[in-house]
CSV table of C-alpha atoms and ligand atoms in Angstrom, one decimal:
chain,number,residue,atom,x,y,z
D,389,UNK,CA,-49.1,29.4,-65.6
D,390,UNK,CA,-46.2,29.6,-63.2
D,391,UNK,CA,-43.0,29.5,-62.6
D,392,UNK,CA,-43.3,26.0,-61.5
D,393,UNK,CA,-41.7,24.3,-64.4
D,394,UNK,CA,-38.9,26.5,-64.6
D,395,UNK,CA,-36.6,26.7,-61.5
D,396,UNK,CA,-33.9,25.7,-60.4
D,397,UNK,CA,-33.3,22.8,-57.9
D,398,UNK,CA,-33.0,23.2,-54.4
D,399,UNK,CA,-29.9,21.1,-54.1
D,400,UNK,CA,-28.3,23.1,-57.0
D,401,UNK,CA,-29.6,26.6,-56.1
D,402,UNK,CA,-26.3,28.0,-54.0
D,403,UNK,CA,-23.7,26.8,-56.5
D,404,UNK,CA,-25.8,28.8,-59.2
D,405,UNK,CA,-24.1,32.1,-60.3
D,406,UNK,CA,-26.0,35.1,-59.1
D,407,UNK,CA,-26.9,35.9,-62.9
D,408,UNK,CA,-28.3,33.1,-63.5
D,409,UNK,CA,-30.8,32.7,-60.2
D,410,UNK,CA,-31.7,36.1,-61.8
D,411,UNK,CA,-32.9,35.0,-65.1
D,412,UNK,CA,-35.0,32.7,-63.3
D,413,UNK,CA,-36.2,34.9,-60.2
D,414,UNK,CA,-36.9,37.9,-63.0
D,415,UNK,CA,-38.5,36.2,-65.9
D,416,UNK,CA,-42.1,37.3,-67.0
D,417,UNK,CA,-43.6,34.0,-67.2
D,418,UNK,CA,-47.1,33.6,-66.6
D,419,UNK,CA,-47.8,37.5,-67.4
D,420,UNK,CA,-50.3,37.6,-70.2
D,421,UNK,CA,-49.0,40.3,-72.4
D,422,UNK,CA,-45.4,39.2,-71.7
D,423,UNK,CA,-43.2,41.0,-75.1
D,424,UNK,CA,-40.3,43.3,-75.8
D,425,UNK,CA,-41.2,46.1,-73.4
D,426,UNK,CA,-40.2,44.0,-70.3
D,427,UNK,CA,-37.0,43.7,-71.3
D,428,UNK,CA,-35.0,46.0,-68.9
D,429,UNK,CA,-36.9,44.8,-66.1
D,430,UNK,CA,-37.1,41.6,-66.6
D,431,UNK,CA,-34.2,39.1,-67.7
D,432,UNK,CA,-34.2,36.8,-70.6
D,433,UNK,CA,-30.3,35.9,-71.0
D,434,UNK,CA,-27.6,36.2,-69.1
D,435,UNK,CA,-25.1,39.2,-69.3
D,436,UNK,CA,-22.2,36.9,-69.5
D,437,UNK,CA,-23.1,35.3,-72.5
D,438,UNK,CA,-21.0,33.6,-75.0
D,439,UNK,CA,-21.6,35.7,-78.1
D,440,UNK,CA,-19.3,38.5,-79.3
D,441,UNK,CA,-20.0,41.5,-77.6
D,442,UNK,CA,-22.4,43.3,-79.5
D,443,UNK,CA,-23.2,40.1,-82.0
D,444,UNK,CA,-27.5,41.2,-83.8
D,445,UNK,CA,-28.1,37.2,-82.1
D,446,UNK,CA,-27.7,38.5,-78.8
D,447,UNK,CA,-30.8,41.2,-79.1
D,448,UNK,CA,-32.4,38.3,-81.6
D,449,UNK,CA,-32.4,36.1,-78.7
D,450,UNK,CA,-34.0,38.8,-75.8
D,451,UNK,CA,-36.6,39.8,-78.2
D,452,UNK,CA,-37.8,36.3,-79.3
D,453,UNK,CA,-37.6,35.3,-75.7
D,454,UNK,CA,-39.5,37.8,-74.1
D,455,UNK,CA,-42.1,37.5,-77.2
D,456,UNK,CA,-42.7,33.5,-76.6
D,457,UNK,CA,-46.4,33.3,-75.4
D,458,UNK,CA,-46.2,30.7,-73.2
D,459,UNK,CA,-43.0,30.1,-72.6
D,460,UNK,CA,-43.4,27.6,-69.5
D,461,UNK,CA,-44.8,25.3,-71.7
D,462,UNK,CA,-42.2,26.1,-75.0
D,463,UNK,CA,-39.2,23.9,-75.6
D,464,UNK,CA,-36.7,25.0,-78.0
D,465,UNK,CA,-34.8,23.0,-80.4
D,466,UNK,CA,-31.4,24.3,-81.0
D,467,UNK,CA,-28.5,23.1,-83.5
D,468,UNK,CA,-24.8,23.8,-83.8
D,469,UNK,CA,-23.6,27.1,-84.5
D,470,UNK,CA,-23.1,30.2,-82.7
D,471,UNK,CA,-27.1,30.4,-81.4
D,472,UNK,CA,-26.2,26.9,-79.7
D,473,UNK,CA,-23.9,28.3,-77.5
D,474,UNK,CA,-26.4,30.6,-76.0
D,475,UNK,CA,-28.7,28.0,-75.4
D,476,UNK,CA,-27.6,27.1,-71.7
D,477,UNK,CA,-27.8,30.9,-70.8
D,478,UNK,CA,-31.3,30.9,-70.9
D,479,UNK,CA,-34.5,30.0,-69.2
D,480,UNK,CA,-36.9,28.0,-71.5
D,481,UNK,CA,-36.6,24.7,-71.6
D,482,UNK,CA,-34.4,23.6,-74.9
D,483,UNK,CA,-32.7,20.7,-76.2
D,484,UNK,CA,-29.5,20.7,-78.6
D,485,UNK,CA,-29.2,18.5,-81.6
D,486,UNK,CA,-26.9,17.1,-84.5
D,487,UNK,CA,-26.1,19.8,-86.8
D,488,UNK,CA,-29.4,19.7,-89.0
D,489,UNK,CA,-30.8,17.7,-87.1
D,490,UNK,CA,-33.1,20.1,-85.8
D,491,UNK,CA,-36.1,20.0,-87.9
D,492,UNK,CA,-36.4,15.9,-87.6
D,493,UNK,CA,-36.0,16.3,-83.5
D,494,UNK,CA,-38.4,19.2,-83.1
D,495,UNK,CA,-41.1,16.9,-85.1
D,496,UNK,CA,-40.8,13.8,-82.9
D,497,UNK,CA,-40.5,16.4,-79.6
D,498,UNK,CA,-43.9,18.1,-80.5
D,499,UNK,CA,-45.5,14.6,-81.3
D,500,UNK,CA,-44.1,13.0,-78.4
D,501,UNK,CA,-45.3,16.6,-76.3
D,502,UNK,CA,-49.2,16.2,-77.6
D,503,UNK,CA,-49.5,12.2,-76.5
D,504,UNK,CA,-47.8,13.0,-73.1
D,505,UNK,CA,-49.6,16.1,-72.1
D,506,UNK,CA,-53.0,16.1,-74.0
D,507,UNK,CA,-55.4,18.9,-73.4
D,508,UNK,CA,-52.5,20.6,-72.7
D,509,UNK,CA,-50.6,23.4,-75.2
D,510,UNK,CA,-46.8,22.8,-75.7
D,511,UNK,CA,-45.1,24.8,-78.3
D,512,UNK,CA,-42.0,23.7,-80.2
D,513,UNK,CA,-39.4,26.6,-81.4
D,514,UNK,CA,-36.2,25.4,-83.7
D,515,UNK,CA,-33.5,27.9,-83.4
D,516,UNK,CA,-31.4,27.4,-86.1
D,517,UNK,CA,-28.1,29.2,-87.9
D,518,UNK,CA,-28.0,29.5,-92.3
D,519,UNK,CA,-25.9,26.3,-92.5
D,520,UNK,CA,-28.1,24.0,-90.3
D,521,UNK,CA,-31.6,25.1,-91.7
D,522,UNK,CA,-30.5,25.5,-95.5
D,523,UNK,CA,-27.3,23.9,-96.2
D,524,UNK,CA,-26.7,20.7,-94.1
D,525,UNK,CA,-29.9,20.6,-92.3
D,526,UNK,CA,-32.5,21.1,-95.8
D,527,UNK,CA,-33.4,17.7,-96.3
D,528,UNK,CA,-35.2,17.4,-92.3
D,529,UNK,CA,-36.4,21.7,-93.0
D,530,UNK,CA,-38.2,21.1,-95.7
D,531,UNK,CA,-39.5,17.3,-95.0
D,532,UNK,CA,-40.9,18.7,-92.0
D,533,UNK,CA,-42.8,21.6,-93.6
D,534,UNK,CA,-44.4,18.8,-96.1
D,535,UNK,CA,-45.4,16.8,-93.3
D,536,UNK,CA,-46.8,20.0,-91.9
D,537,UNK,CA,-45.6,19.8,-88.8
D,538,UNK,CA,-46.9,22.1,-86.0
D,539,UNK,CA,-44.1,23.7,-84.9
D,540,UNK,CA,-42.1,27.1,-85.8
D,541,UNK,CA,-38.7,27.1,-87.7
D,542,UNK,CA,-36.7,30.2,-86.9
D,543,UNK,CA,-33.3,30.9,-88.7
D,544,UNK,CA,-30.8,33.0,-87.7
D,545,UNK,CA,-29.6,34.3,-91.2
D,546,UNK,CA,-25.9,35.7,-91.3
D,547,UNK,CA,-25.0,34.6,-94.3
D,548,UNK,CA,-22.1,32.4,-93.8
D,549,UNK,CA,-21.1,29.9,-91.2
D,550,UNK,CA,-20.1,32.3,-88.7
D,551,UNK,CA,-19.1,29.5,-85.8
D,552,UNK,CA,-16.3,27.5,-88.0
D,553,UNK,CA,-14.6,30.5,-88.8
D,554,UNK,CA,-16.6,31.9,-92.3
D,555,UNK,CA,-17.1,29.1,-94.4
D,556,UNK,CA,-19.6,29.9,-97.6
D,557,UNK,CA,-23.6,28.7,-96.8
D,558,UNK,CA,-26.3,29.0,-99.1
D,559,UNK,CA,-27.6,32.0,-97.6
D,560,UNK,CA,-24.7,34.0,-98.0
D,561,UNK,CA,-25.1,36.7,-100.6
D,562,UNK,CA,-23.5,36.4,-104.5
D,563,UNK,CA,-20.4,37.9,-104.6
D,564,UNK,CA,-19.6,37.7,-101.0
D,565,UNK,CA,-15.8,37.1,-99.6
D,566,UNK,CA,-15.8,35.0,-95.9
D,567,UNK,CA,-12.4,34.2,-94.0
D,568,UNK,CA,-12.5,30.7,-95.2
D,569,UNK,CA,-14.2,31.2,-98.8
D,570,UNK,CA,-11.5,33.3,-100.4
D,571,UNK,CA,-13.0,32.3,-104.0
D,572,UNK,CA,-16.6,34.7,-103.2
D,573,UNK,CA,-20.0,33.6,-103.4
D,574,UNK,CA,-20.8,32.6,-107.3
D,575,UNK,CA,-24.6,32.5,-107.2
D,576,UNK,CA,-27.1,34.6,-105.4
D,577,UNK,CA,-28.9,33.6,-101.7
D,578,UNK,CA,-31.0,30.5,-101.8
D,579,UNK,CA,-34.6,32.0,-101.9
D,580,UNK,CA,-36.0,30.1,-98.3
D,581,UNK,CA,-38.9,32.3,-97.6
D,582,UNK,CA,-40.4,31.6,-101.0
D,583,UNK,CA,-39.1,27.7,-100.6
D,584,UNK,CA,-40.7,27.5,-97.0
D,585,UNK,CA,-44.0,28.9,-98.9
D,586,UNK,CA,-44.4,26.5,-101.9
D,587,UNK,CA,-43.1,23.7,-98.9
D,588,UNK,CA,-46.6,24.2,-96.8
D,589,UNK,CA,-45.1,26.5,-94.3
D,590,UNK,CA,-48.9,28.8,-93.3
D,591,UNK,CA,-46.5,31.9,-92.2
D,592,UNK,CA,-43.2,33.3,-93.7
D,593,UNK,CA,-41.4,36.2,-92.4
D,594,UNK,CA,-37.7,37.2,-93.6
D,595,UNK,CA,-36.9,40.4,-91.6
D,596,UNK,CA,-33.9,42.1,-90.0
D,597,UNK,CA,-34.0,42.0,-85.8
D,598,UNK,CA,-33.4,46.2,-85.9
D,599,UNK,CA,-37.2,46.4,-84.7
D,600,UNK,CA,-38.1,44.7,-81.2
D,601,UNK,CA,-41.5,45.2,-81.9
D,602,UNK,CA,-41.6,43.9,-85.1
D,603,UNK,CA,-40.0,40.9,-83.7
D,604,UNK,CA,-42.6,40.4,-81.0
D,605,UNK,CA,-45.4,40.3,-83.3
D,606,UNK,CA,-44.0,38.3,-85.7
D,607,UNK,CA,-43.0,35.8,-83.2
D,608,UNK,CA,-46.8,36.0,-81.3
D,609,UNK,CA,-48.1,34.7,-84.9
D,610,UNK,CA,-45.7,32.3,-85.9
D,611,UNK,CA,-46.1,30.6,-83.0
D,612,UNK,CA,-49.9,30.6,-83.0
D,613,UNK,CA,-50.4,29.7,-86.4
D,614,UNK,CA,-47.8,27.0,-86.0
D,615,UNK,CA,-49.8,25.7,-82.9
D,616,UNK,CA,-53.2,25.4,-84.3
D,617,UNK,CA,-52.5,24.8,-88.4
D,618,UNK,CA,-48.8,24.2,-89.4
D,619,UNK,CA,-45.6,24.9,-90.3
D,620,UNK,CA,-44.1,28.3,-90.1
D,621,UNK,CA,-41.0,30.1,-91.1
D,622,UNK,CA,-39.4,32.9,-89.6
D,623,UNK,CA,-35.6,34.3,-91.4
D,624,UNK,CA,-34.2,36.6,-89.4
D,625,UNK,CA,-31.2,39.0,-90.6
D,626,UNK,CA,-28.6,38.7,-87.4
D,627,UNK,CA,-25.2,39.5,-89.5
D,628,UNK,CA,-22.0,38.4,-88.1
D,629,UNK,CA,-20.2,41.7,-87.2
D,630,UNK,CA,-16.8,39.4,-87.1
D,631,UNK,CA,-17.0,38.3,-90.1
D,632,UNK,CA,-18.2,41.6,-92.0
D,633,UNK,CA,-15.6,43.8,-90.4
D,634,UNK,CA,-17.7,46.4,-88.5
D,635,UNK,CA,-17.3,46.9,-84.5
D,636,UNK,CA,-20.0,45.9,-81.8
D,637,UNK,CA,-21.8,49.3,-82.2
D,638,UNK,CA,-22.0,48.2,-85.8
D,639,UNK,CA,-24.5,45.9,-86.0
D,640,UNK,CA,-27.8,48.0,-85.6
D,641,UNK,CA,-27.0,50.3,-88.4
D,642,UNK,CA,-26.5,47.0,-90.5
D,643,UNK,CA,-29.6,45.6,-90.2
D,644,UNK,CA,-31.1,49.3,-90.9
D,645,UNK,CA,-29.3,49.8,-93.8
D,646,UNK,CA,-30.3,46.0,-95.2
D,647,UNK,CA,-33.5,46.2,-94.8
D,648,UNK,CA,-34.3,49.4,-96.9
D,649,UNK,CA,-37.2,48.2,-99.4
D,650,UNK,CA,-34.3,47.5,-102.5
D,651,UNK,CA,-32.3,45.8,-100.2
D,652,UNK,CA,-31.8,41.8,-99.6
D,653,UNK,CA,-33.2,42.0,-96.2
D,654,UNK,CA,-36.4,44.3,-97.3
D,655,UNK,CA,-39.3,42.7,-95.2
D,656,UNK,CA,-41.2,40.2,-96.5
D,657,UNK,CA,-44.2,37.8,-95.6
D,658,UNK,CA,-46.4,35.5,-96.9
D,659,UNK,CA,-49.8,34.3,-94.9
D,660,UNK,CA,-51.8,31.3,-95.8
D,661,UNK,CA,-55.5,31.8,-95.9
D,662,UNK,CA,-56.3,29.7,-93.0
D,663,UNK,CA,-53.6,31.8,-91.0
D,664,UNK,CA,-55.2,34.9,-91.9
D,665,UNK,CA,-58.3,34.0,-90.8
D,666,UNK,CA,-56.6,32.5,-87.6
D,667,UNK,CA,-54.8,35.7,-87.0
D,668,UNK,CA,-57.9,38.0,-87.5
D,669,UNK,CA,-59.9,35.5,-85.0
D,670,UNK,CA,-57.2,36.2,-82.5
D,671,UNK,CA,-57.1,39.6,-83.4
D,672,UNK,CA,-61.1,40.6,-83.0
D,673,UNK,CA,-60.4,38.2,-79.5
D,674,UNK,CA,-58.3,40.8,-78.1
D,675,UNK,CA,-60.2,44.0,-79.1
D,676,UNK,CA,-62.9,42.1,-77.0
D,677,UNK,CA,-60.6,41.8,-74.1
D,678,UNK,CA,-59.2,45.0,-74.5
D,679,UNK,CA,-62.3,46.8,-74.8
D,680,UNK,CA,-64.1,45.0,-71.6
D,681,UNK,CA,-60.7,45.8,-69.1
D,682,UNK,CA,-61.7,49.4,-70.2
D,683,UNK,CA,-65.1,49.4,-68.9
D,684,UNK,CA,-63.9,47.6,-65.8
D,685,UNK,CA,-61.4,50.4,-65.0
D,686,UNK,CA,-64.2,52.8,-66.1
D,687,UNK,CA,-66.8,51.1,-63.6
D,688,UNK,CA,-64.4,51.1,-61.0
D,689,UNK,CA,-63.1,55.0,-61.7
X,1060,TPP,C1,-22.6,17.0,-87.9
X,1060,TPP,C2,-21.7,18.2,-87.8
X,1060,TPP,N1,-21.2,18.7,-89.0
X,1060,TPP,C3,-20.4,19.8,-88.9
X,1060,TPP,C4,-20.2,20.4,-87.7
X,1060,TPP,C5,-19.2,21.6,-87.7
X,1060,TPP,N2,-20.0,22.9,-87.5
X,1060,TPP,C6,-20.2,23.4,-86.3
X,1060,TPP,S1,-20.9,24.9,-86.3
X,1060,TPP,C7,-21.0,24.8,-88.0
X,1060,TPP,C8,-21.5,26.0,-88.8
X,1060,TPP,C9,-22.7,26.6,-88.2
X,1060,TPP,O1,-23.2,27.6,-89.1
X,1060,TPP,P1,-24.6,28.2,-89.0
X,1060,TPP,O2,-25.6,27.1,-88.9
X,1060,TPP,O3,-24.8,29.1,-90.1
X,1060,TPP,O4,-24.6,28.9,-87.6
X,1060,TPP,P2,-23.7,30.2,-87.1
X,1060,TPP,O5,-22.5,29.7,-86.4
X,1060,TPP,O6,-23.4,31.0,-88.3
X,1060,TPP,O7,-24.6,30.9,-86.2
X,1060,TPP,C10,-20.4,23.7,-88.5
X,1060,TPP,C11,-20.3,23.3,-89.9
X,1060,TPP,C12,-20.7,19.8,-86.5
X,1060,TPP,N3,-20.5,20.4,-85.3
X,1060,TPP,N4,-21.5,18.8,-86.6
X,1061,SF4,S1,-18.8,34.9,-84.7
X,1061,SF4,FE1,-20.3,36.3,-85.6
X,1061,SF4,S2,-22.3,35.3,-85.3
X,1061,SF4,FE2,-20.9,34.3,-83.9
X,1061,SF4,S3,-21.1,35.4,-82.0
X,1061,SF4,FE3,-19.4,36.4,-83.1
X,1061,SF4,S4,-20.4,38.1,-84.3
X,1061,SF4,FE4,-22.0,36.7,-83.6
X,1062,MG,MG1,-24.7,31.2,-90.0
């Protein structure tokens, strides 16, 4: 694992703004326990990006980046929407596609990935708004879970179509006014993390991003399970400060107030019992690690 297969071209290299020869020079790749607590020293997306200041997405993005486990070998699949416009800030390898499109792409990517590099791990991420995965994009979500494809779907839920302005998406909650749905929600949020479940998805999360170590584990298994059984699912509360009226020091307290156990965003999971028994495999795995660099650095002391 190196940096290798992510730099940026010797021909290109002094036209590149400083910031972003950064995010090259300073990302974690190859570093085994790579998560959240490098970020500060480390750089996963570029200071000037294109999201509002203080937009959830933003700290969605660093902590799912700095979680990846191999992110040399990860290409992400994003779609239209405000979490495309991040996309070229970044350095993992990613591809854009149709709006809802994403699901159908990300399958023939991670097919096309195992024939051209067997032997070899390649993970697949889809980095998807509300109205791509659920609303426009459902038919290729949910075909894909039934064909059990390997590769993790990740949704940025904030509950409307924040990119076009506030339109109304199937995510958004009952009751609920946007910019451009004056009329308010009629019915309540579609119920995705229990659709994803009874679809064949092996690992459902629906969580806010106010916890970056939350976020790092969830990631660590989605992606696992995804690459060695199928399907998984990750919802992700990211609310559009915009369009709910609160200021960029807003968004934190948000996600901390909607995740309270009676609230919509209250954390939730479901685990497959082949995952589990993946997960605890992985888990006894690094307790054996763990517990042999300590008598290493005890030998050595
Ligand atoms: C095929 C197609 N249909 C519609 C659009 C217009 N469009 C662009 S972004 C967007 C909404 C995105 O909403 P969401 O997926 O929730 O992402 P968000 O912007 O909220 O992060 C739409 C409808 C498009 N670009 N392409
Ligand atoms: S419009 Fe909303 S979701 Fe999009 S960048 Fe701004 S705050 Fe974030
Ligand atoms: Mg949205």
């Amino acid at each position: 694992m190196s940096k290798e297969r992510i730099k940026i071209s010797e021909d290109l290299y002094d036209i590149m703004p400083s910031d972003y020869q950064d995010l090259v020079k300073s990302a974690t790749y190859g570093k085994e326990d790579r998560g959240w607590k490098d970020i500060g020293n480390s750089k996963e997306l570029i200071e000037q990006h294109s999201l509002c200041a203080g937009c959830p997405e933003s700290m969605a993005f660093r902590y799912i980046l700095a979680s990846l486990p191999n992110p040399e070998d990860t290409v992400m699949v994003g779609s239209t929407g405000c979490t495309s416009l991040v996309f070229p800030m970044v350095a993992v390898h990613n591809i854009h596609s149709l709006f809802g499109n994403q699901n159908a792409i990300a399958s023939g990517l991670k097919r096309a990935l195992s024939v051209r590099f067997p032997g070899r791990t390649k993970d697949v991420v889809v980095l998807a708004g509300d109205g791509a995965t659920v609303d426009i994009g459902l038919d290729m979500t949910l075909q894909a879970w039934f064909r059990q494809e390997k590769f993790t779907t990740i949704c940025f839920d904030n509950e409307l179509y924040a990119n076009t302005g506030g339109q109304e998406s199937g995510l958004m909650q009952k009751g609920f006014v946007a910019k451009m749905a004056p009329v308010g929600k009629l019915f309540d949020k579609v119920r995705l993390p229990e659709i994803a479940r009874e679809s064949g998805c092996h690992y459902v999360v629906q969580c806010t991003v106010s916890k970056p170590s939350l976020i790092e584990k969830v990631v660590r298994n989605a992606v696992m399970i995804a690459r060695e059984i199928g399907p998984t699912y990750l919802q992700l509360y990211t609310p559009c400060i915009l369009e709910i009226g609160k200021n960029s020091m807003e968004g934190l307290q948000e996600m901390r107030d909607s995740e309270k156990p009676t609230e919509r965003f209250a954390y939730k999971e479901y685990i497959s019992e082949p995952a589990k028994q993946l997960l605890a495999e992985v888990s006894a795995k690094d307790k054996e690690k763990k517990a042999a660099a300590k008598q290493l650095a005890a030998q050595g002391a």
